[in-house]
Amino acid sequence: MQVAEVILPLPLDKLFHYAIPADMVGSVCPGVRILVQFGARKEYAAIVTRVLEAPDETELKYLISVLDEHPVVLEHQLLQWSWMASYYMAPVGDVMNAALPPGLKLSSQSIVVLDPEVVPDESSMSDALFRLYDALRNHPKLTLDEVREFCQVKQPMPLVQKALEEGWALLEEELKKVARAKRRKLVRLSPESLANLDGAFEASKRSTAQTEALLALVAHCGSENNFQDKRGFQKKQNITSAALLALIKKGIIEEVEEIDGTTAASAPMTEITLSAPQLEALTSIQKGFEAKKPVVLHGVTASGKTELYITLIKEAFTKHKRVLYLLPEIALTTQLISRLRIHFTVAVSHSKFSPAERLAAWREALTNDGPLLVLGARSAVFMPLPDLGLIIVDEEHESSFKQYEPSPRYNARDTAVWMSNSRDCPVVLGSATPSLESMFNARQGRYELAQLHKRFHTAPLPELEVVDMLGAKQRREVQGNFSIELVDAMRHTLSKGESVILFQNRRGFSTFQQCQTCGHIEGCTRCDISLTFHKGPQKLKCHYCGYTVPPVMKCSSCGGESVLHKGFGTEQIAEEAAALFPNASVKRMDLDTTRGKHAFGDLIRAVENGEVDILVGTQMVTKGLDFDRVGLVGIMSADNLLSYPDFRANERAFQLIEQVAGRTGRRTSKGKVVIQAMKPRHSIIQLALNHDFSGMQAKELTIRQEYQYPPFVRLITITLKHRDQKLLQRAAGEFARSLRSKIGDRFLGPEFAPIARLKNLYQMQIIVKVDKGNIGAKVRERIKKSHQEVLLTPDFNRVKVVFDVDPNA
């Protein structure tokens, strides 16, 4: 008897086995989905990992049906899932759920609905598929059992799967999570017209409308020939569709269709010329590739790392290989894709795509046998990529590569390094401020180091000035939250026609409301955290659980009426900047202003087109954005960056200051950075003033070695959660005793977490320090054994346990 070993999409830390009926032998293989019954009545689409032989008398449930003709998950992906489940101490079912696009995850609990934005072609439907479509038109929701009844089929899952692939049906739980993607047309000059503008104008000179349209497009596309939104361009410049259509037919303009940044047209492989420092760095990178080592590319901001990436991608394409390009934020794809598609056709994969688009991207990656560049955030590590020839991890130091919730809590950068080793594929980790872990590995010889010390263009690194805000306030040399020095620098920059970026790592208007009589701070009722005031919607909001209340007029503790707003966020800074410079265009870039589908991209384009004079933002403005006109960056409160209860706080503060400073002076003029701080003599601020990355690295590594923190050890954070504080403390104490008997005193705690209560659950933490090497796997197994012995017993089995390997990495 043949048996299928499968992964179920459930948080269970084991594999399951189902007998294969005789008529299905040969159609079941690793990577296909099969329909199985689990429990009394529930059915799931499971992934086959192996096909085994078992004695005929073995008692097993039979699988119900095979859902795929060919594998939808490749062998290398199954190996990756297994490694991630083991290393990150996560159920393999959680890894499967994180990896698969929604359209491949079916269960008997799914609710099927129509997508209101898609009208299918009824004439091409089979009889069963038309019955499903007709049933959904008359019933807003259908369970799979109802689909079985309405469509008169024994197995409804293959039918629903077909509707999902065609895009006119959705699963209800996914519809709530994912916004529908929009298609739009983009235009720019064709490469031939860009190379011969005189010829382009000659070809259009007989039509005034065409000439005016061409002039406007040349002005808007700029020297990099960036794509422009066709509809917006026509409306803004009052250009007729006929004029643009004529230019497109003549080949003067090229038009492409974009679906959330994925361009459907091919792009020419344009040539780029590397500078001498870039060629030297390229030699170091190739040396690392030959030695089969990961390569750390340490290049100062605006040093031309992207040009090196493009060169490496072209080399991989000549070998008919695929390339994975990882970015820390989905938002960064908006700007980078316009640069990359000058050279390549770029496929983009991220979680904001609709279910149908994510499924289509997955199937395209499976079936496309040509060179392919996949650009995405951390979830792109799960894409099926046969013939992988290169992995690029840009801004590799960013904490956004770490998945926090839900499980698996993986790090995409470290997963990429594992993929490089397991698939014999080179990987480049690039950053202006690499993580200390990566630089330590380079110093130890495990990674190869390539460096770019100079900017690509003639502009030098920006000038940094620090302002003592404590002294300035005592001298009354402040205007709101702005020092006189920053206001003067802003006035000078704006007068030159350049723009300003103001960085404040807090959104909202004020960070808390405090009573001046008793000192009480208004806090969240569910979390041990203060509420942030948002002036626009007039609400106090918890940024952890979403709890909101109207602003208080009287203190909820003593009833006093002297309640003031303290601290400041991006909303307050933007309001003050607009008051100081009423003729300037002020925009915010934070989570509150970029929630819309294209909000981030539209804001980026506005900045690039010179429509924004002052941009106020959170960490979003620090992450690899490339603006020509920025002459000044103001860091509103550097002290906030240094006050986190985290051993990485100094490293992160230095990285943020360097990264945000790198947004200025990126072409020819020397930019300026004004840093406002209450403690201007802090060692990290002084090191940042001199762009002294090596000094920061040496200082932090000395401290971490003394106190045994990464990169000298690995950390595993174990968080226990429960509503009952006393029960939680007892459970944590028992777990710690069991742990001590198995691994000794290798851990800290248990102690309450920095935020002791979150979403009405108290939290206690144990931090395990693990020596590098094979011992790590043994420690993880012993931790799991203590978990089974203590926290799965009747006394404590309601205590939730979260394992986080390499936390905050």
PDB file of N, CA, C and O in Angstrom, residues 358-392:
ATOM      1  N   ARG A 358      -1.775  36.948  -6.693  1.00  0.00           N
ATOM      2  CA  ARG A 358      -0.726  36.190  -6.005  1.00  0.00           C
ATOM      3  C   ARG A 358      -0.674  34.759  -6.526  1.00  0.00           C
ATOM      4  O   ARG A 358       0.409  34.178  -6.700  1.00  0.00           O
ATOM      5  N   LEU A 359      -1.845  34.181  -6.795  1.00  0.00           N
ATOM      6  CA  LEU A 359      -1.885  32.838  -7.350  1.00  0.00           C
ATOM      7  C   LEU A 359      -1.288  32.820  -8.753  1.00  0.00           C
ATOM      8  O   LEU A 359      -0.516  31.926  -9.106  1.00  0.00           O
ATOM      9  N   ALA A 360      -1.618  33.839  -9.549  1.00  0.00           N
ATOM     10  CA  ALA A 360      -1.073  33.918 -10.910  1.00  0.00           C
ATOM     11  C   ALA A 360       0.441  34.080 -10.888  1.00  0.00           C
ATOM     12  O   ALA A 360       1.160  33.469 -11.693  1.00  0.00           O
ATOM     13  N   ALA A 361       0.961  34.911  -9.962  1.00  0.00           N
ATOM     14  CA  ALA A 361       2.414  35.106  -9.850  1.00  0.00           C
ATOM     15  C   ALA A 361       3.103  33.799  -9.459  1.00  0.00           C
ATOM     16  O   ALA A 361       4.180  33.468  -9.971  1.00  0.00           O
ATOM     17  N   TRP A 362       2.476  33.048  -8.552  1.00  0.00           N
ATOM     18  CA  TRP A 362       3.045  31.767  -8.116  1.00  0.00           C
ATOM     19  C   TRP A 362       3.122  30.789  -9.293  1.00  0.00           C
ATOM     20  O   TRP A 362       4.153  30.164  -9.524  1.00  0.00           O
ATOM     21  N   ARG A 363       2.031  30.700 -10.047  1.00  0.00           N
ATOM     22  CA  ARG A 363       2.007  29.754 -11.172  1.00  0.00           C
ATOM     23  C   ARG A 363       2.959  30.206 -12.288  1.00  0.00           C
ATOM     24  O   ARG A 363       3.567  29.383 -12.961  1.00  0.00           O
ATOM     25  N   GLU A 364       3.096  31.523 -12.479  1.00  0.00           N
ATOM     26  CA  GLU A 364       4.040  32.036 -13.479  1.00  0.00           C
ATOM     27  C   GLU A 364       5.468  31.655 -13.104  1.00  0.00           C
ATOM     28  O   GLU A 364       6.266  31.241 -13.961  1.00  0.00           O
ATOM     29  N   ALA A 365       5.797  31.775 -11.805  1.00  0.00           N
ATOM     30  CA  ALA A 365       7.144  31.413 -11.347  1.00  0.00           C
ATOM     31  C   ALA A 365       7.394  29.912 -11.528  1.00  0.00           C
ATOM     32  O   ALA A 365       8.525  29.488 -11.771  1.00  0.00           O
ATOM     33  N   LEU A 366       6.330  29.101 -11.395  1.00  0.00           N
ATOM     34  CA  LEU A 366       6.478  27.656 -11.560  1.00  0.00           C
ATOM     35  C   LEU A 366       6.714  27.270 -13.018  1.00  0.00           C
ATOM     36  O   LEU A 366       7.519  26.390 -13.327  1.00  0.00           O
ATOM     37  N   THR A 367       5.992  27.939 -13.926  1.00  0.00           N
ATOM     38  CA  THR A 367       5.979  27.484 -15.324  1.00  0.00           C
ATOM     39  C   THR A 367       6.907  28.249 -16.249  1.00  0.00           C
ATOM     40  O   THR A 367       7.322  27.728 -17.283  1.00  0.00           O
ATOM     41  N   ASN A 368       7.247  29.504 -15.907  1.00  0.00           N
ATOM     42  CA  ASN A 368       8.123  30.304 -16.766  1.00  0.00           C
ATOM     43  C   ASN A 368       9.535  29.724 -16.739  1.00  0.00           C
ATOM     44  O   ASN A 368      10.139  29.604 -15.676  1.00  0.00           O
ATOM     45  N   ASP A 369      10.051  29.378 -17.908  1.00  0.00           N
ATOM     46  CA  ASP A 369      11.378  28.745 -17.937  1.00  0.00           C
ATOM     47  C   ASP A 369      12.479  29.690 -18.387  1.00  0.00           C
ATOM     48  O   ASP A 369      13.602  29.265 -18.657  1.00  0.00           O
ATOM     49  N   GLY A 370      12.181  30.997 -18.471  1.00  0.00           N
ATOM     50  CA  GLY A 370      13.197  31.963 -18.881  1.00  0.00           C
ATOM     51  C   GLY A 370      13.769  32.715 -17.704  1.00  0.00           C
ATOM     52  O   GLY A 370      13.351  32.527 -16.559  1.00  0.00           O
ATOM     53  N   PRO A 371      14.750  33.606 -17.946  1.00  0.00           N
ATOM     54  CA  PRO A 371      15.288  34.443 -16.869  1.00  0.00           C
ATOM     55  C   PRO A 371      14.185  35.296 -16.257  1.00  0.00           C
ATOM     56  O   PRO A 371      13.337  35.828 -16.973  1.00  0.00           O
ATOM     57  N   LEU A 372      14.188  35.413 -14.964  1.00  0.00           N
ATOM     58  CA  LEU A 372      13.124  36.136 -14.281  1.00  0.00           C
ATOM     59  C   LEU A 372      13.705  36.853 -13.068  1.00  0.00           C
ATOM     60  O   LEU A 372      14.470  36.267 -12.293  1.00  0.00           O
ATOM     61  N   LEU A 373      13.367  38.138 -12.903  1.00  0.00           N
ATOM     62  CA  LEU A 373      13.751  38.901 -11.726  1.00  0.00           C
ATOM     63  C   LEU A 373      12.514  39.063 -10.844  1.00  0.00           C
ATOM     64  O   LEU A 373      11.533  39.674 -11.251  1.00  0.00           O
ATOM     65  N   VAL A 374      12.566  38.474  -9.658  1.00  0.00           N
ATOM     66  CA  VAL A 374      11.458  38.574  -8.710  1.00  0.00           C
ATOM     67  C   VAL A 374      11.850  39.574  -7.626  1.00  0.00           C
ATOM     68  O   VAL A 374      12.848  39.391  -6.934  1.00  0.00           O
ATOM     69  N   LEU A 375      11.059  40.634  -7.524  1.00  0.00           N
ATOM     70  CA  LEU A 375      11.313  41.699  -6.569  1.00  0.00           C
ATOM     71  C   LEU A 375      10.236  41.643  -5.497  1.00  0.00           C
ATOM     72  O   LEU A 375       9.051  41.594  -5.813  1.00  0.00           O
ATOM     73  N   GLY A 376      10.622  41.646  -4.226  1.00  0.00           N
ATOM     74  CA  GLY A 376       9.602  41.567  -3.191  1.00  0.00           C
ATOM     75  C   GLY A 376      10.141  41.805  -1.805  1.00  0.00           C
ATOM     76  O   GLY A 376      11.351  41.935  -1.595  1.00  0.00           O
ATOM     77  N   ALA A 377       9.216  41.866  -0.849  1.00  0.00           N
ATOM     78  CA  ALA A 377       9.574  41.997   0.561  1.00  0.00           C
ATOM     79  C   ALA A 377       9.860  40.601   1.114  1.00  0.00           C
ATOM     80  O   ALA A 377      10.052  39.646   0.355  1.00  0.00           O
ATOM     81  N   ARG A 378       9.872  40.477   2.438  1.00  0.00           N
ATOM     82  CA  ARG A 378      10.384  39.239   3.037  1.00  0.00           C
ATOM     83  C   ARG A 378       9.652  37.975   2.589  1.00  0.00           C
ATOM     84  O   ARG A 378      10.257  36.911   2.454  1.00  0.00           O
ATOM     85  N   SER A 379       8.339  38.057   2.299  1.00  0.00           N
ATOM     86  CA  SER A 379       7.582  36.863   1.926  1.00  0.00           C
ATOM     87  C   SER A 379       8.017  36.297   0.579  1.00  0.00           C
ATOM     88  O   SER A 379       7.665  35.160   0.245  1.00  0.00           O
ATOM     89  N   ALA A 380       8.784  37.067  -0.212  1.00  0.00           N
ATOM     90  CA  ALA A 380       9.229  36.575  -1.521  1.00  0.00           C
ATOM     91  C   ALA A 380      10.205  35.403  -1.399  1.00  0.00           C
ATOM     92  O   ALA A 380      10.450  34.705  -2.392  1.00  0.00           O
ATOM     93  N   VAL A 381      10.762  35.154  -0.203  1.00  0.00           N
ATOM     94  CA  VAL A 381      11.661  33.993  -0.044  1.00  0.00           C
ATOM     95  C   VAL A 381      10.914  32.678  -0.236  1.00  0.00           C
ATOM     96  O   VAL A 381      11.535  31.628  -0.426  1.00  0.00           O
ATOM     97  N   PHE A 382       9.575  32.722  -0.176  1.00  0.00           N
ATOM     98  CA  PHE A 382       8.786  31.505  -0.325  1.00  0.00           C
ATOM     99  C   PHE A 382       8.436  31.196  -1.777  1.00  0.00           C
ATOM    100  O   PHE A 382       7.879  30.148  -2.063  1.00  0.00           O
ATOM    101  N   MET A 383       8.742  32.103  -2.719  1.00  0.00           N
ATOM    102  CA  MET A 383       8.352  31.898  -4.115  1.00  0.00           C
ATOM    103  C   MET A 383       9.059  30.685  -4.712  1.00  0.00           C
ATOM    104  O   MET A 383      10.219  30.404  -4.393  1.00  0.00           O
ATOM    105  N   PRO A 384       8.365  29.951  -5.610  1.00  0.00           N
ATOM    106  CA  PRO A 384       9.028  28.831  -6.295  1.00  0.00           C
ATOM    107  C   PRO A 384       9.993  29.374  -7.341  1.00  0.00           C
ATOM    108  O   PRO A 384       9.568  30.005  -8.306  1.00  0.00           O
ATOM    109  N   LEU A 385      11.282  29.157  -7.140  1.00  0.00           N
ATOM    110  CA  LEU A 385      12.283  29.728  -8.040  1.00  0.00           C
ATOM    111  C   LEU A 385      13.284  28.651  -8.463  1.00  0.00           C
ATOM    112  O   LEU A 385      14.391  28.551  -7.932  1.00  0.00           O
ATOM    113  N   PRO A 386      12.907  27.819  -9.436  1.00  0.00           N
ATOM    114  CA  PRO A 386      13.902  26.880  -9.968  1.00  0.00           C
ATOM    115  C   PRO A 386      15.001  27.649 -10.697  1.00  0.00           C
ATOM    116  O   PRO A 386      14.798  28.776 -11.141  1.00  0.00           O
ATOM    117  N   ASP A 387      16.152  27.054 -10.798  1.00  0.00           N
ATOM    118  CA  ASP A 387      17.300  27.678 -11.481  1.00  0.00           C
ATOM    119  C   ASP A 387      17.637  29.035 -10.883  1.00  0.00           C
ATOM    120  O   ASP A 387      17.901  30.006 -11.595  1.00  0.00           O
ATOM    121  N   LEU A 388      17.655  29.113  -9.572  1.00  0.00           N
ATOM    122  CA  LEU A 388      17.987  30.372  -8.901  1.00  0.00           C
ATOM    123  C   LEU A 388      19.483  30.639  -9.040  1.00  0.00           C
ATOM    124  O   LEU A 388      20.314  29.812  -8.670  1.00  0.00           O
ATOM    125  N   GLY A 389      19.819  31.817  -9.596  1.00  0.00           N
ATOM    126  CA  GLY A 389      21.217  32.120  -9.869  1.00  0.00           C
ATOM    127  C   GLY A 389      21.805  33.220  -9.029  1.00  0.00           C
ATOM    128  O   GLY A 389      23.027  33.420  -9.014  1.00  0.00           O
ATOM    129  N   LEU A 390      20.959  33.984  -8.287  1.00  0.00           N
ATOM    130  CA  LEU A 390      21.470  35.097  -7.485  1.00  0.00           C
ATOM    131  C   LEU A 390      20.384  35.549  -6.517  1.00  0.00           C
ATOM    132  O   LEU A 390      19.202  35.594  -6.874  1.00  0.00           O
ATOM    133  N   ILE A 391      20.795  35.881  -5.290  1.00  0.00           N
ATOM    134  CA  ILE A 391      19.901  36.504  -4.312  1.00  0.00           C
ATOM    135  C   ILE A 391      20.531  37.819  -3.881  1.00  0.00           C
ATOM    136  O   ILE A 391      21.718  37.861  -3.539  1.00  0.00           O
ATOM    137  N   ILE A 392      19.737  38.897  -3.924  1.00  0.00           N
ATOM    138  CA  ILE A 392      20.181  40.207  -3.446  1.00  0.00           C
ATOM    139  C   ILE A 392      19.300  40.601  -2.276  1.00  0.00           C
ATOM    140  O   ILE A 392      18.075  40.582  -2.390  1.00  0.00           O
TER     141      ILE A 392
END
